[in-house]
Coordinates of C-alpha atoms and ligand atoms in Angstrom, one line a residue:
M20 CA 37.4 -27.1 -36.4
T21 CA 38.9 -24.3 -34.3
I22 CA 38.2 -24.0 -30.6
A23 CA 35.9 -21.1 -31.2
Q24 CA 33.9 -23.0 -33.8
Q25 CA 33.6 -26.0 -31.4
A26 CA 32.4 -23.7 -28.6
L27 CA 29.8 -22.1 -30.9
Q28 CA 28.6 -25.5 -32.0
S29 CA 28.3 -26.8 -28.5
A30 CA 26.4 -23.7 -27.5
V31 CA 23.9 -24.2 -30.3
R32 CA 23.5 -27.8 -29.3
R33 CA 22.9 -26.8 -25.7
R34 CA 20.3 -24.3 -26.8
M35 CA 18.5 -26.9 -28.8
A36 CA 18.7 -29.4 -25.9
R37 CA 17.1 -26.7 -23.7
A38 CA 14.2 -26.2 -26.1
V39 CA 13.5 -29.9 -26.1
V40 CA 13.6 -29.9 -22.3
I41 CA 11.1 -27.1 -22.0
R42 CA 8.6 -28.7 -24.4
D43 CA 8.8 -32.2 -22.9
A44 CA 6.6 -32.7 -19.9
K45 CA 8.3 -35.9 -19.1
A46 CA 11.7 -34.3 -19.3
Y47 CA 12.8 -35.3 -15.9
E48 CA 11.9 -38.9 -16.3
A49 CA 13.7 -39.0 -19.7
L50 CA 16.9 -37.3 -18.4
Y51 CA 16.9 -39.5 -15.3
G52 CA 16.7 -42.6 -17.5
Q53 CA 19.5 -41.3 -19.6
L54 CA 21.7 -40.7 -16.7
Q55 CA 21.1 -44.1 -15.2
G56 CA 21.7 -45.8 -18.6
A57 CA 24.9 -43.9 -19.2
M58 CA 26.4 -44.6 -15.8
S59 CA 25.3 -48.2 -15.9
N60 CA 26.8 -48.8 -19.4
A61 CA 30.0 -47.0 -18.7
W62 CA 30.4 -49.2 -15.6
S63 CA 29.7 -52.5 -17.4
D64 CA 32.1 -51.6 -20.2
A65 CA 34.8 -50.6 -17.8
M66 CA 34.3 -53.6 -15.6
R67 CA 34.3 -56.0 -18.6
E68 CA 37.5 -54.4 -19.8
G69 CA 39.1 -54.6 -16.4
I70 CA 38.2 -58.3 -15.9
A71 CA 39.4 -59.2 -19.3
G72 CA 42.7 -57.4 -18.8
A73 CA 43.3 -59.0 -15.4
L74 CA 42.6 -62.5 -16.8
D75 CA 45.0 -61.9 -19.6
R76 CA 47.7 -60.9 -17.1
L77 CA 47.1 -64.0 -15.0
R78 CA 47.5 -66.1 -18.2
D79 CA 50.7 -64.3 -19.1
L80 CA 52.1 -65.2 -15.7
G81 CA 51.8 -68.9 -16.4
P82 CA 51.1 -71.6 -13.9
G83 CA 52.2 -71.5 -10.3
K84 CA 51.0 -70.2 -6.9
F85 CA 49.1 -67.0 -6.7
T86 CA 51.3 -64.5 -4.8
D87 CA 50.7 -61.2 -3.0
Q88 CA 52.6 -59.6 -5.9
D89 CA 50.1 -61.0 -8.4
G90 CA 47.3 -59.6 -6.3
K91 CA 48.8 -56.1 -6.4
M92 CA 49.3 -56.4 -10.1
I93 CA 45.6 -57.3 -10.7
L94 CA 44.5 -54.4 -8.6
R95 CA 46.6 -52.1 -10.7
V96 CA 45.1 -53.5 -13.9
L97 CA 41.6 -53.0 -12.5
E98 CA 42.4 -49.6 -11.3
G99 CA 43.2 -48.6 -14.8
S100 CA 39.7 -49.5 -16.0
V101 CA 37.4 -48.9 -13.0
G102 CA 39.4 -46.6 -10.7
A103 CA 38.2 -43.1 -9.9
E104 CA 40.0 -41.5 -12.9
A105 CA 38.9 -44.1 -15.4
I106 CA 35.3 -44.0 -14.2
S107 CA 35.2 -40.2 -14.2
A108 CA 36.6 -40.2 -17.7
A109 CA 34.1 -42.8 -18.9
M110 CA 31.1 -40.9 -17.4
R111 CA 32.3 -37.4 -17.9
E112 CA 30.2 -36.4 -20.9
P113 CA 26.8 -37.7 -19.9
V114 CA 27.3 -36.6 -16.2
I115 CA 28.3 -33.0 -17.2
N116 CA 25.5 -32.7 -19.9
L117 CA 22.8 -34.3 -17.9
T118 CA 23.6 -32.3 -14.7
D119 CA 23.1 -29.2 -16.8
A120 CA 19.9 -30.5 -18.3
L121 CA 18.4 -31.7 -14.9
Y122 CA 19.2 -28.4 -13.2
R123 CA 17.5 -26.5 -16.0
V124 CA 14.5 -28.9 -15.8
G125 CA 14.1 -28.1 -12.1
A126 CA 14.2 -24.4 -12.8
E127 CA 11.8 -24.7 -15.8
E128 CA 9.3 -26.7 -13.8
V129 CA 9.0 -23.8 -11.4
G130 CA 8.8 -21.4 -14.3
K131 CA 6.0 -23.3 -15.9
A132 CA 4.1 -23.7 -12.6
T133 CA 4.3 -20.0 -11.9
G134 CA 4.1 -18.6 -15.4
V135 CA 7.4 -16.8 -15.1
S136 CA 10.1 -17.3 -17.6
I137 CA 13.3 -18.1 -15.6
A138 CA 16.4 -16.2 -16.6
F139 CA 19.4 -17.5 -14.9
M140 CA 21.7 -15.0 -13.2
R141 CA 25.3 -15.2 -12.1
P142 CA 24.7 -17.1 -8.8
D143 CA 22.6 -19.8 -10.6
L144 CA 25.3 -20.4 -13.3
D145 CA 28.0 -20.4 -10.7
A146 CA 26.1 -23.0 -8.7
L147 CA 25.6 -25.1 -11.8
D148 CA 29.3 -25.0 -12.6
I149 CA 30.3 -26.2 -9.2
L150 CA 27.6 -28.9 -9.3
K151 CA 28.7 -30.3 -12.7
S152 CA 32.3 -30.9 -11.6
G153 CA 31.1 -31.9 -8.1
N154 CA 28.7 -34.6 -9.4
L155 CA 31.4 -36.0 -11.6
Y156 CA 33.9 -36.0 -8.7
W157 CA 31.5 -37.9 -6.3
I158 CA 30.6 -40.3 -9.0
G159 CA 34.2 -41.2 -9.6
N160 CA 35.2 -41.1 -6.0
S161 CA 32.4 -42.5 -3.9
W162 CA 32.3 -45.8 -5.7
N163 CA 36.1 -46.1 -5.9
V164 CA 36.9 -46.4 -2.2
N165 CA 34.2 -49.1 -1.8
T166 CA 35.1 -51.1 -4.9
Q167 CA 38.8 -50.9 -4.2
N168 CA 38.2 -52.4 -0.7
L169 CA 36.0 -55.1 -2.1
M170 CA 38.5 -56.0 -4.8
A171 CA 41.5 -56.0 -2.5
Q172 CA 39.5 -58.1 0.0
A173 CA 38.6 -60.7 -2.7
L174 CA 42.2 -60.9 -3.8
E175 CA 43.4 -61.2 -0.3
D176 CA 41.1 -64.1 0.3
Y177 CA 42.4 -66.0 -2.8
F178 CA 45.9 -65.4 -1.5
T179 CA 45.1 -66.7 2.0
E180 CA 43.3 -69.8 0.5
G181 CA 46.6 -70.7 -1.2
M182 CA 45.2 -70.9 -4.7
T183 CA 47.1 -71.7 -7.8
R184 CA 46.8 -69.2 -10.7
E185 CA 44.7 -71.7 -12.6
E186 CA 42.2 -72.1 -9.8
L187 CA 42.2 -68.3 -9.4
T188 CA 41.4 -67.7 -13.1
A189 CA 38.2 -69.8 -12.8
R190 CA 37.0 -68.1 -9.6
F191 CA 38.0 -64.6 -10.7
A192 CA 35.7 -64.2 -13.6
K193 CA 32.7 -65.4 -11.6
D194 CA 33.4 -63.4 -8.4
F195 CA 34.1 -60.2 -10.3
G196 CA 31.1 -60.7 -12.4
T197 CA 29.0 -60.6 -9.2
L198 CA 30.9 -57.5 -8.2
A199 CA 30.0 -55.9 -11.5
E200 CA 26.3 -56.7 -10.9
R201 CA 26.4 -55.3 -7.4
G202 CA 27.9 -52.2 -9.1
Q203 CA 24.8 -51.9 -11.3
R204 CA 22.6 -51.5 -8.3
Y205 CA 24.9 -48.9 -6.8
W206 CA 24.9 -46.9 -10.0
E207 CA 21.1 -47.0 -10.1
I208 CA 20.9 -45.5 -6.6
L209 CA 23.6 -42.9 -7.4
A210 CA 22.0 -41.9 -10.6
D211 CA 18.7 -41.5 -8.8
H212 CA 20.3 -39.5 -6.1
T213 CA 22.2 -37.3 -8.5
A214 CA 19.2 -36.6 -10.6
T215 CA 16.8 -35.7 -7.8
K216 CA 19.3 -33.5 -6.0
T217 CA 20.4 -31.7 -9.1
R218 CA 16.8 -31.1 -10.1
E219 CA 15.9 -29.7 -6.6
M220 CA 18.9 -27.4 -6.8
G221 CA 17.7 -26.1 -10.1
R222 CA 14.3 -25.6 -8.5
V223 CA 15.9 -23.3 -5.9
S224 CA 17.1 -21.1 -8.8
G225 CA 13.7 -21.3 -10.3
Y226 CA 12.0 -20.2 -7.0
E227 CA 14.4 -17.3 -6.5
R228 CA 14.0 -16.0 -10.1
A229 CA 10.2 -16.4 -10.0
G230 CA 10.1 -14.5 -6.7
I231 CA 8.6 -17.3 -4.7
A232 CA 9.2 -16.9 -0.9
R233 CA 8.1 -20.3 0.4
V234 CA 7.7 -23.8 -0.9
Q235 CA 5.7 -26.8 0.3
V236 CA 7.2 -30.3 0.6
R237 CA 5.2 -32.8 -1.5
A238 CA 5.8 -36.5 -0.9
H239 CA 4.5 -39.1 -3.2
L240 CA 2.0 -40.7 -0.9
D241 CA 1.4 -44.4 -1.4
E242 CA 2.3 -47.7 0.3
R243 CA 6.0 -47.1 -0.5
T244 CA 6.3 -43.7 1.1
T245 CA 8.9 -43.7 3.8
R246 CA 8.2 -42.7 7.4
I247 CA 10.4 -39.7 7.1
C248 CA 8.7 -38.4 4.0
R249 CA 5.2 -39.0 5.4
H250 CA 6.2 -36.6 8.2
M251 CA 8.0 -34.1 5.9
H252 CA 5.0 -34.0 3.6
G253 CA 3.2 -30.7 3.7
R254 CA 5.8 -28.7 5.6
I255 CA 6.4 -25.2 4.4
I256 CA 10.1 -24.1 3.9
D257 CA 11.4 -20.6 3.3
V258 CA 13.2 -20.3 0.0
P259 CA 16.2 -18.5 1.6
R260 CA 16.6 -21.6 3.8
L261 CA 16.8 -23.8 0.7
R262 CA 19.3 -21.5 -0.8
E263 CA 21.4 -21.6 2.3
Q264 CA 21.4 -25.4 2.3
R265 CA 22.3 -25.5 -1.4
D266 CA 25.2 -23.0 -0.9
E267 CA 26.6 -24.8 2.1
Y268 CA 26.5 -28.1 0.2
L269 CA 28.1 -26.7 -2.9
E270 CA 30.7 -24.9 -0.9
A271 CA 31.7 -28.3 0.7
V272 CA 31.6 -29.9 -2.7
S273 CA 33.9 -27.3 -4.2
R274 CA 36.4 -28.1 -1.5
R275 CA 35.8 -31.8 -2.1
N276 CA 35.0 -32.1 1.6
E277 CA 32.8 -35.1 1.9
P278 CA 31.9 -34.9 5.6
A279 CA 30.9 -31.3 5.2
A280 CA 28.8 -32.0 2.2
K281 CA 27.0 -34.8 4.1
A282 CA 26.4 -32.5 7.0
A283 CA 25.0 -29.8 4.8
W284 CA 22.4 -32.1 3.3
T285 CA 21.5 -35.0 5.6
M286 CA 20.5 -38.3 4.1
H287 CA 18.3 -39.9 6.7
G288 CA 17.3 -43.5 7.0
G289 CA 13.9 -44.0 5.5
D290 CA 12.6 -44.9 9.0
A291 CA 13.8 -41.7 10.7
D292 CA 11.0 -40.3 12.8
L293 CA 10.4 -36.6 12.5
S294 CA 6.7 -36.8 13.5
N295 CA 7.1 -34.7 16.6
T296 CA 9.7 -32.3 15.2
P297 CA 8.3 -28.9 14.2
T298 CA 9.7 -27.4 11.1
S299 CA 11.4 -24.7 13.1
K300 CA 13.3 -27.4 15.0
L301 CA 14.6 -29.4 12.0
D302 CA 18.4 -29.7 12.0
R303 CA 20.4 -27.6 9.6
G304 CA 21.0 -30.4 7.1
T305 CA 17.2 -31.0 6.7
A306 CA 15.5 -28.5 4.4
G307 CA 14.9 -29.5 0.8
P308 CA 14.5 -33.0 -0.6
P309 CA 15.8 -35.6 -1.2
Y310 CA 15.7 -36.7 2.5
H311 CA 17.0 -40.2 1.9
F312 CA 18.3 -42.3 -1.0
R313 CA 15.6 -43.2 -3.5
C314 CA 13.5 -40.3 -2.3
R315 CA 10.5 -39.3 -4.5
T316 CA 9.6 -36.1 -2.6
I317 CA 9.7 -32.8 -4.3
T318 CA 8.8 -29.2 -3.5
V319 CA 6.1 -26.9 -5.0
A320 CA 5.5 -23.2 -4.7
Y321 CA 3.4 -22.2 -1.6
F322 CA 1.1 -19.3 -1.9
G323 CA -0.6 -19.2 1.5
S324 CA -0.4 -15.6 2.8
G325 CA -0.5 -16.2 6.5
D326 CA -2.9 -13.3 6.9
S327 CA -6.1 -15.0 8.1
D328 CA -6.4 -17.2 11.2
I329 CA -7.2 -20.3 9.1
D330 CA -4.1 -19.6 7.0
R331 CA -1.9 -19.3 10.0
W332 CA -3.4 -22.4 11.7
T333 CA -3.1 -24.4 8.5
R334 CA 0.5 -23.5 8.1
A335 CA 1.2 -24.5 11.8
A336 CA -0.5 -27.8 11.1
Y337 CA 1.6 -28.4 8.0
D338 CA 4.7 -27.5 10.0
R339 CA 3.8 -29.7 13.0
E340 CA 4.0 -26.6 15.2
P341 CA 1.5 -26.7 18.1
L342 CA -0.6 -23.6 18.3
G343 CA -0.3 -21.2 21.3
R344 CA -3.0 -21.2 24.0
K345 CA -4.5 -18.1 22.6
D346 CA -4.9 -19.5 19.1
I347 CA -6.2 -22.8 20.3
G348 CA -8.7 -20.9 22.4
T349 CA -9.9 -19.3 19.2
V350 CA -10.0 -22.6 17.4
I351 CA -12.2 -24.1 20.1
D352 CA -14.4 -21.1 20.2
R353 CA -15.0 -21.2 16.5
A354 CA -15.6 -25.0 16.6
K355 CA -18.2 -24.5 19.2
G356 CA -20.3 -23.0 16.5
A357 CA -19.7 -25.9 14.1
R358 CA -22.9 -27.7 12.9
W359 CA -23.7 -30.9 11.0
P360 CA -24.0 -30.0 7.3
H361 CA -27.4 -31.7 6.8
T362 CA -29.8 -34.0 8.6
K363 CA -29.3 -36.7 6.0
V364 CA -25.6 -36.6 6.9
V365 CA -26.3 -37.0 10.6
R366 CA -28.7 -39.9 9.9
G367 CA -26.0 -41.7 7.9
H368 CA -23.4 -41.2 10.6
Y369 CA -25.9 -42.1 13.4
R370 CA -26.8 -45.4 11.8
K371 CA -23.2 -46.3 11.4
H372 CA -21.7 -45.1 14.7
G373 CA -24.5 -44.4 17.2
G374 CA -24.9 -47.9 18.5
R375 CA -21.2 -48.3 19.4
L376 CA -21.3 -45.0 21.3
G377 CA -24.4 -46.1 23.2
R378 CA -26.6 -43.3 21.7
N379 CA -30.1 -44.5 21.2
T380 CA -31.6 -41.6 19.3
Q381 CA -30.4 -39.5 16.5
A382 CA -30.9 -36.3 18.5
D383 CA -28.8 -37.7 21.3
Y384 CA -26.1 -38.7 18.9
S385 CA -26.1 -35.3 17.2
Q386 CA -26.0 -33.4 20.5
A387 CA -23.2 -35.6 21.8
A388 CA -21.0 -34.6 18.9
V389 CA -21.5 -30.9 19.7
D390 CA -21.0 -31.5 23.5
L391 CA -17.7 -33.2 23.1
I392 CA -16.2 -30.0 21.5
R393 CA -17.3 -28.1 24.6
R394 CA -16.1 -30.4 27.3
G395 CA -13.0 -29.4 29.3
D396 CA -11.7 -32.9 29.6
R397 CA -11.2 -33.6 25.9
D398 CA -8.0 -33.2 23.9
V399 CA -7.7 -31.2 20.7
Y400 CA -5.8 -32.4 17.7
L401 CA -5.2 -30.6 14.4
S402 CA -4.5 -32.5 11.1
M403 CA -4.7 -31.8 7.4
R404 CA -7.1 -33.8 5.2
Q405 CA -7.0 -33.2 1.5
G406 CA -5.8 -29.6 2.0
V407 CA -8.4 -28.8 4.6
L408 CA -7.6 -28.0 8.3
N409 CA -9.3 -30.5 10.5
A410 CA -9.8 -30.2 14.3
T411 CA -10.5 -33.5 16.1
F412 CA -11.9 -33.4 19.6
V413 CA -10.9 -36.6 21.5
R414 CA -11.9 -38.3 24.8
A415 CA -10.9 -41.7 26.0
K416 CA -13.9 -44.1 25.9
T417 CA -14.3 -47.8 26.5
I418 CA -17.0 -49.5 24.6
T419 CA -18.7 -52.9 25.1
L420 CA -18.9 -55.2 22.1
A421 CA -21.8 -57.5 21.3
S422 CA -19.7 -60.4 22.7
G423 CA -19.6 -58.6 26.1
K424 CA -15.9 -57.9 25.7
T425 CA -14.7 -54.3 26.3
R426 CA -12.3 -52.3 24.1
Q427 CA -10.4 -49.2 25.0
G428 CA -10.4 -46.4 22.5
F429 CA -11.6 -42.9 21.8
E430 CA -14.8 -41.0 21.2
V431 CA -14.1 -38.3 18.6
T432 CA -15.8 -35.3 16.9
A433 CA -14.1 -34.2 13.7
V434 CA -14.6 -30.6 12.5
D435 CA -13.7 -29.1 9.1
M436 CA -12.3 -25.8 10.2
T437 CA -12.6 -24.1 6.8
E438 CA -16.4 -24.5 6.5
N439 CA -16.8 -25.0 10.3
K440 CA -18.9 -28.1 9.9
I441 CA -18.9 -31.4 11.9
T442 CA -17.7 -34.1 9.5
S443 CA -18.0 -37.1 11.9
H444 CA -18.6 -38.3 15.4
H445 CA -17.5 -41.9 16.2
W446 CA -15.5 -44.3 18.3
R447 CA -12.1 -45.4 17.1
A448 CA -9.3 -47.6 18.5
K449 CA -6.5 -45.2 17.6
I450 CA -6.3 -41.4 17.3
E451 CA -4.3 -41.6 14.0
T452 CA -6.3 -42.2 10.9
T453 CA -5.1 -43.0 7.4
G454 CA -7.3 -40.3 5.8
D455 CA -5.0 -37.5 7.1
E456 CA -2.2 -36.3 4.9
V457 CA -0.7 -34.5 8.0
P458 CA -1.3 -36.8 11.0
A459 CA -3.1 -35.4 14.0
Q460 CA -0.9 -33.3 16.2
K461 CA -1.9 -32.8 19.8
Q462 CA -2.6 -29.2 20.9
P463 CA -2.5 -27.6 24.3
G464 CA -6.3 -27.8 24.3
R465 CA -7.1 -29.7 27.5
G466 CA -8.8 -27.5 30.1
I467 CA -8.9 -24.5 27.8
M468 CA -12.7 -24.6 27.7
K469 CA -12.7 -23.9 31.5
W470 CA -10.2 -21.1 31.1
L471 CA -12.3 -19.5 28.3
T472 CA -15.4 -19.7 30.4
Q473 CA -13.8 -18.0 33.3
Y474 CA -12.2 -15.4 31.0
W475 CA -15.5 -14.4 29.4
A476 CA -17.8 -15.0 32.4
Ligands
ZN9 ZN1 11.4 -39.7 0.4

């Protein structure tokens, strides 16, 4: 086949692969699995070959003491099978093809969600080209330094222990088998990281081509969600900011500059605490996911206009940005008009919470909920609960339990700001509650009631 025919054939194959990708809703999962499998298999094959080759050499050397020279020779043999070049060559085809497919899946997901057919332009294709060779390079290189050190260390130990070649042969197969298994876990993490990052970069192309201005961070919320993603969840990021991050990263990758690539796209520890960092104050390397290794967070298109008060406050809550005094004054003023949705609702809440708060009648309880909003000595918190902006009015309150013991905590009134209705009035030990997808953020609300009263008096 001529080069032109080969090129044509591979173009046709790519087109067909793309058609499959678009139809398959589980495309990402499937591609990710393929990448993991391909990397994992290439690694085991290479490692098996490397171990077998090194053992053959040891046998060829015959009996005697294991020397420093022997160690160097074994490293050379292993390098031939699992060194950067060998690993890159073994993984080349799946990594290049799957990078392409994952990037397109990211873009297509945006296209499907927005009903726009995504046509790649020059910058998208350029980014994809850099990414393909970059992914391949990191995959070969990042493991290599680490493995080489481990291998050299193991061989050094054998040498120091003063082993014979026979003793070494027995230990070698076992120790390097363990190294091969540790490698498997490493490839899993790297495949995961490569897949999620590539897909997110494809999404950036998708957002740009679909004319999306902002995206929202969406974490997979369950008991495994990391602290950092719990606090990144819901934030709204401008697409140009994502593009900037992607470009900086790819620029570093194209120069094979690892420190610059790491700085462009920070991998945090899962426990990193960004709870009090507003989106506008996030460091440059923190924009799009993944935010850490094994991150399941993605982005989705955000369509909030920012025109209405509620829209602006909602966005501020998602971004962990405290409102200004003027806005919080308006929030409080609006919440002052909030009512219980129905007497039945009040009765239910009164029966559950009234006793603890020391309210002996339903009327008392109902009024106390409203009064707490108006007091000057309460704090105001904003949170998001199932996509609804929630204002919580909070005052410290110590209660006495049936046993006579006292407990410190808080008296709260929760208000659904969209419908301006009171959703609860109760005592709780902590301000945070598990029902909030964006945890309560303290606002500059204390004393604002007084200020408003003076202002309008
Ligand atoms: Zn995460």
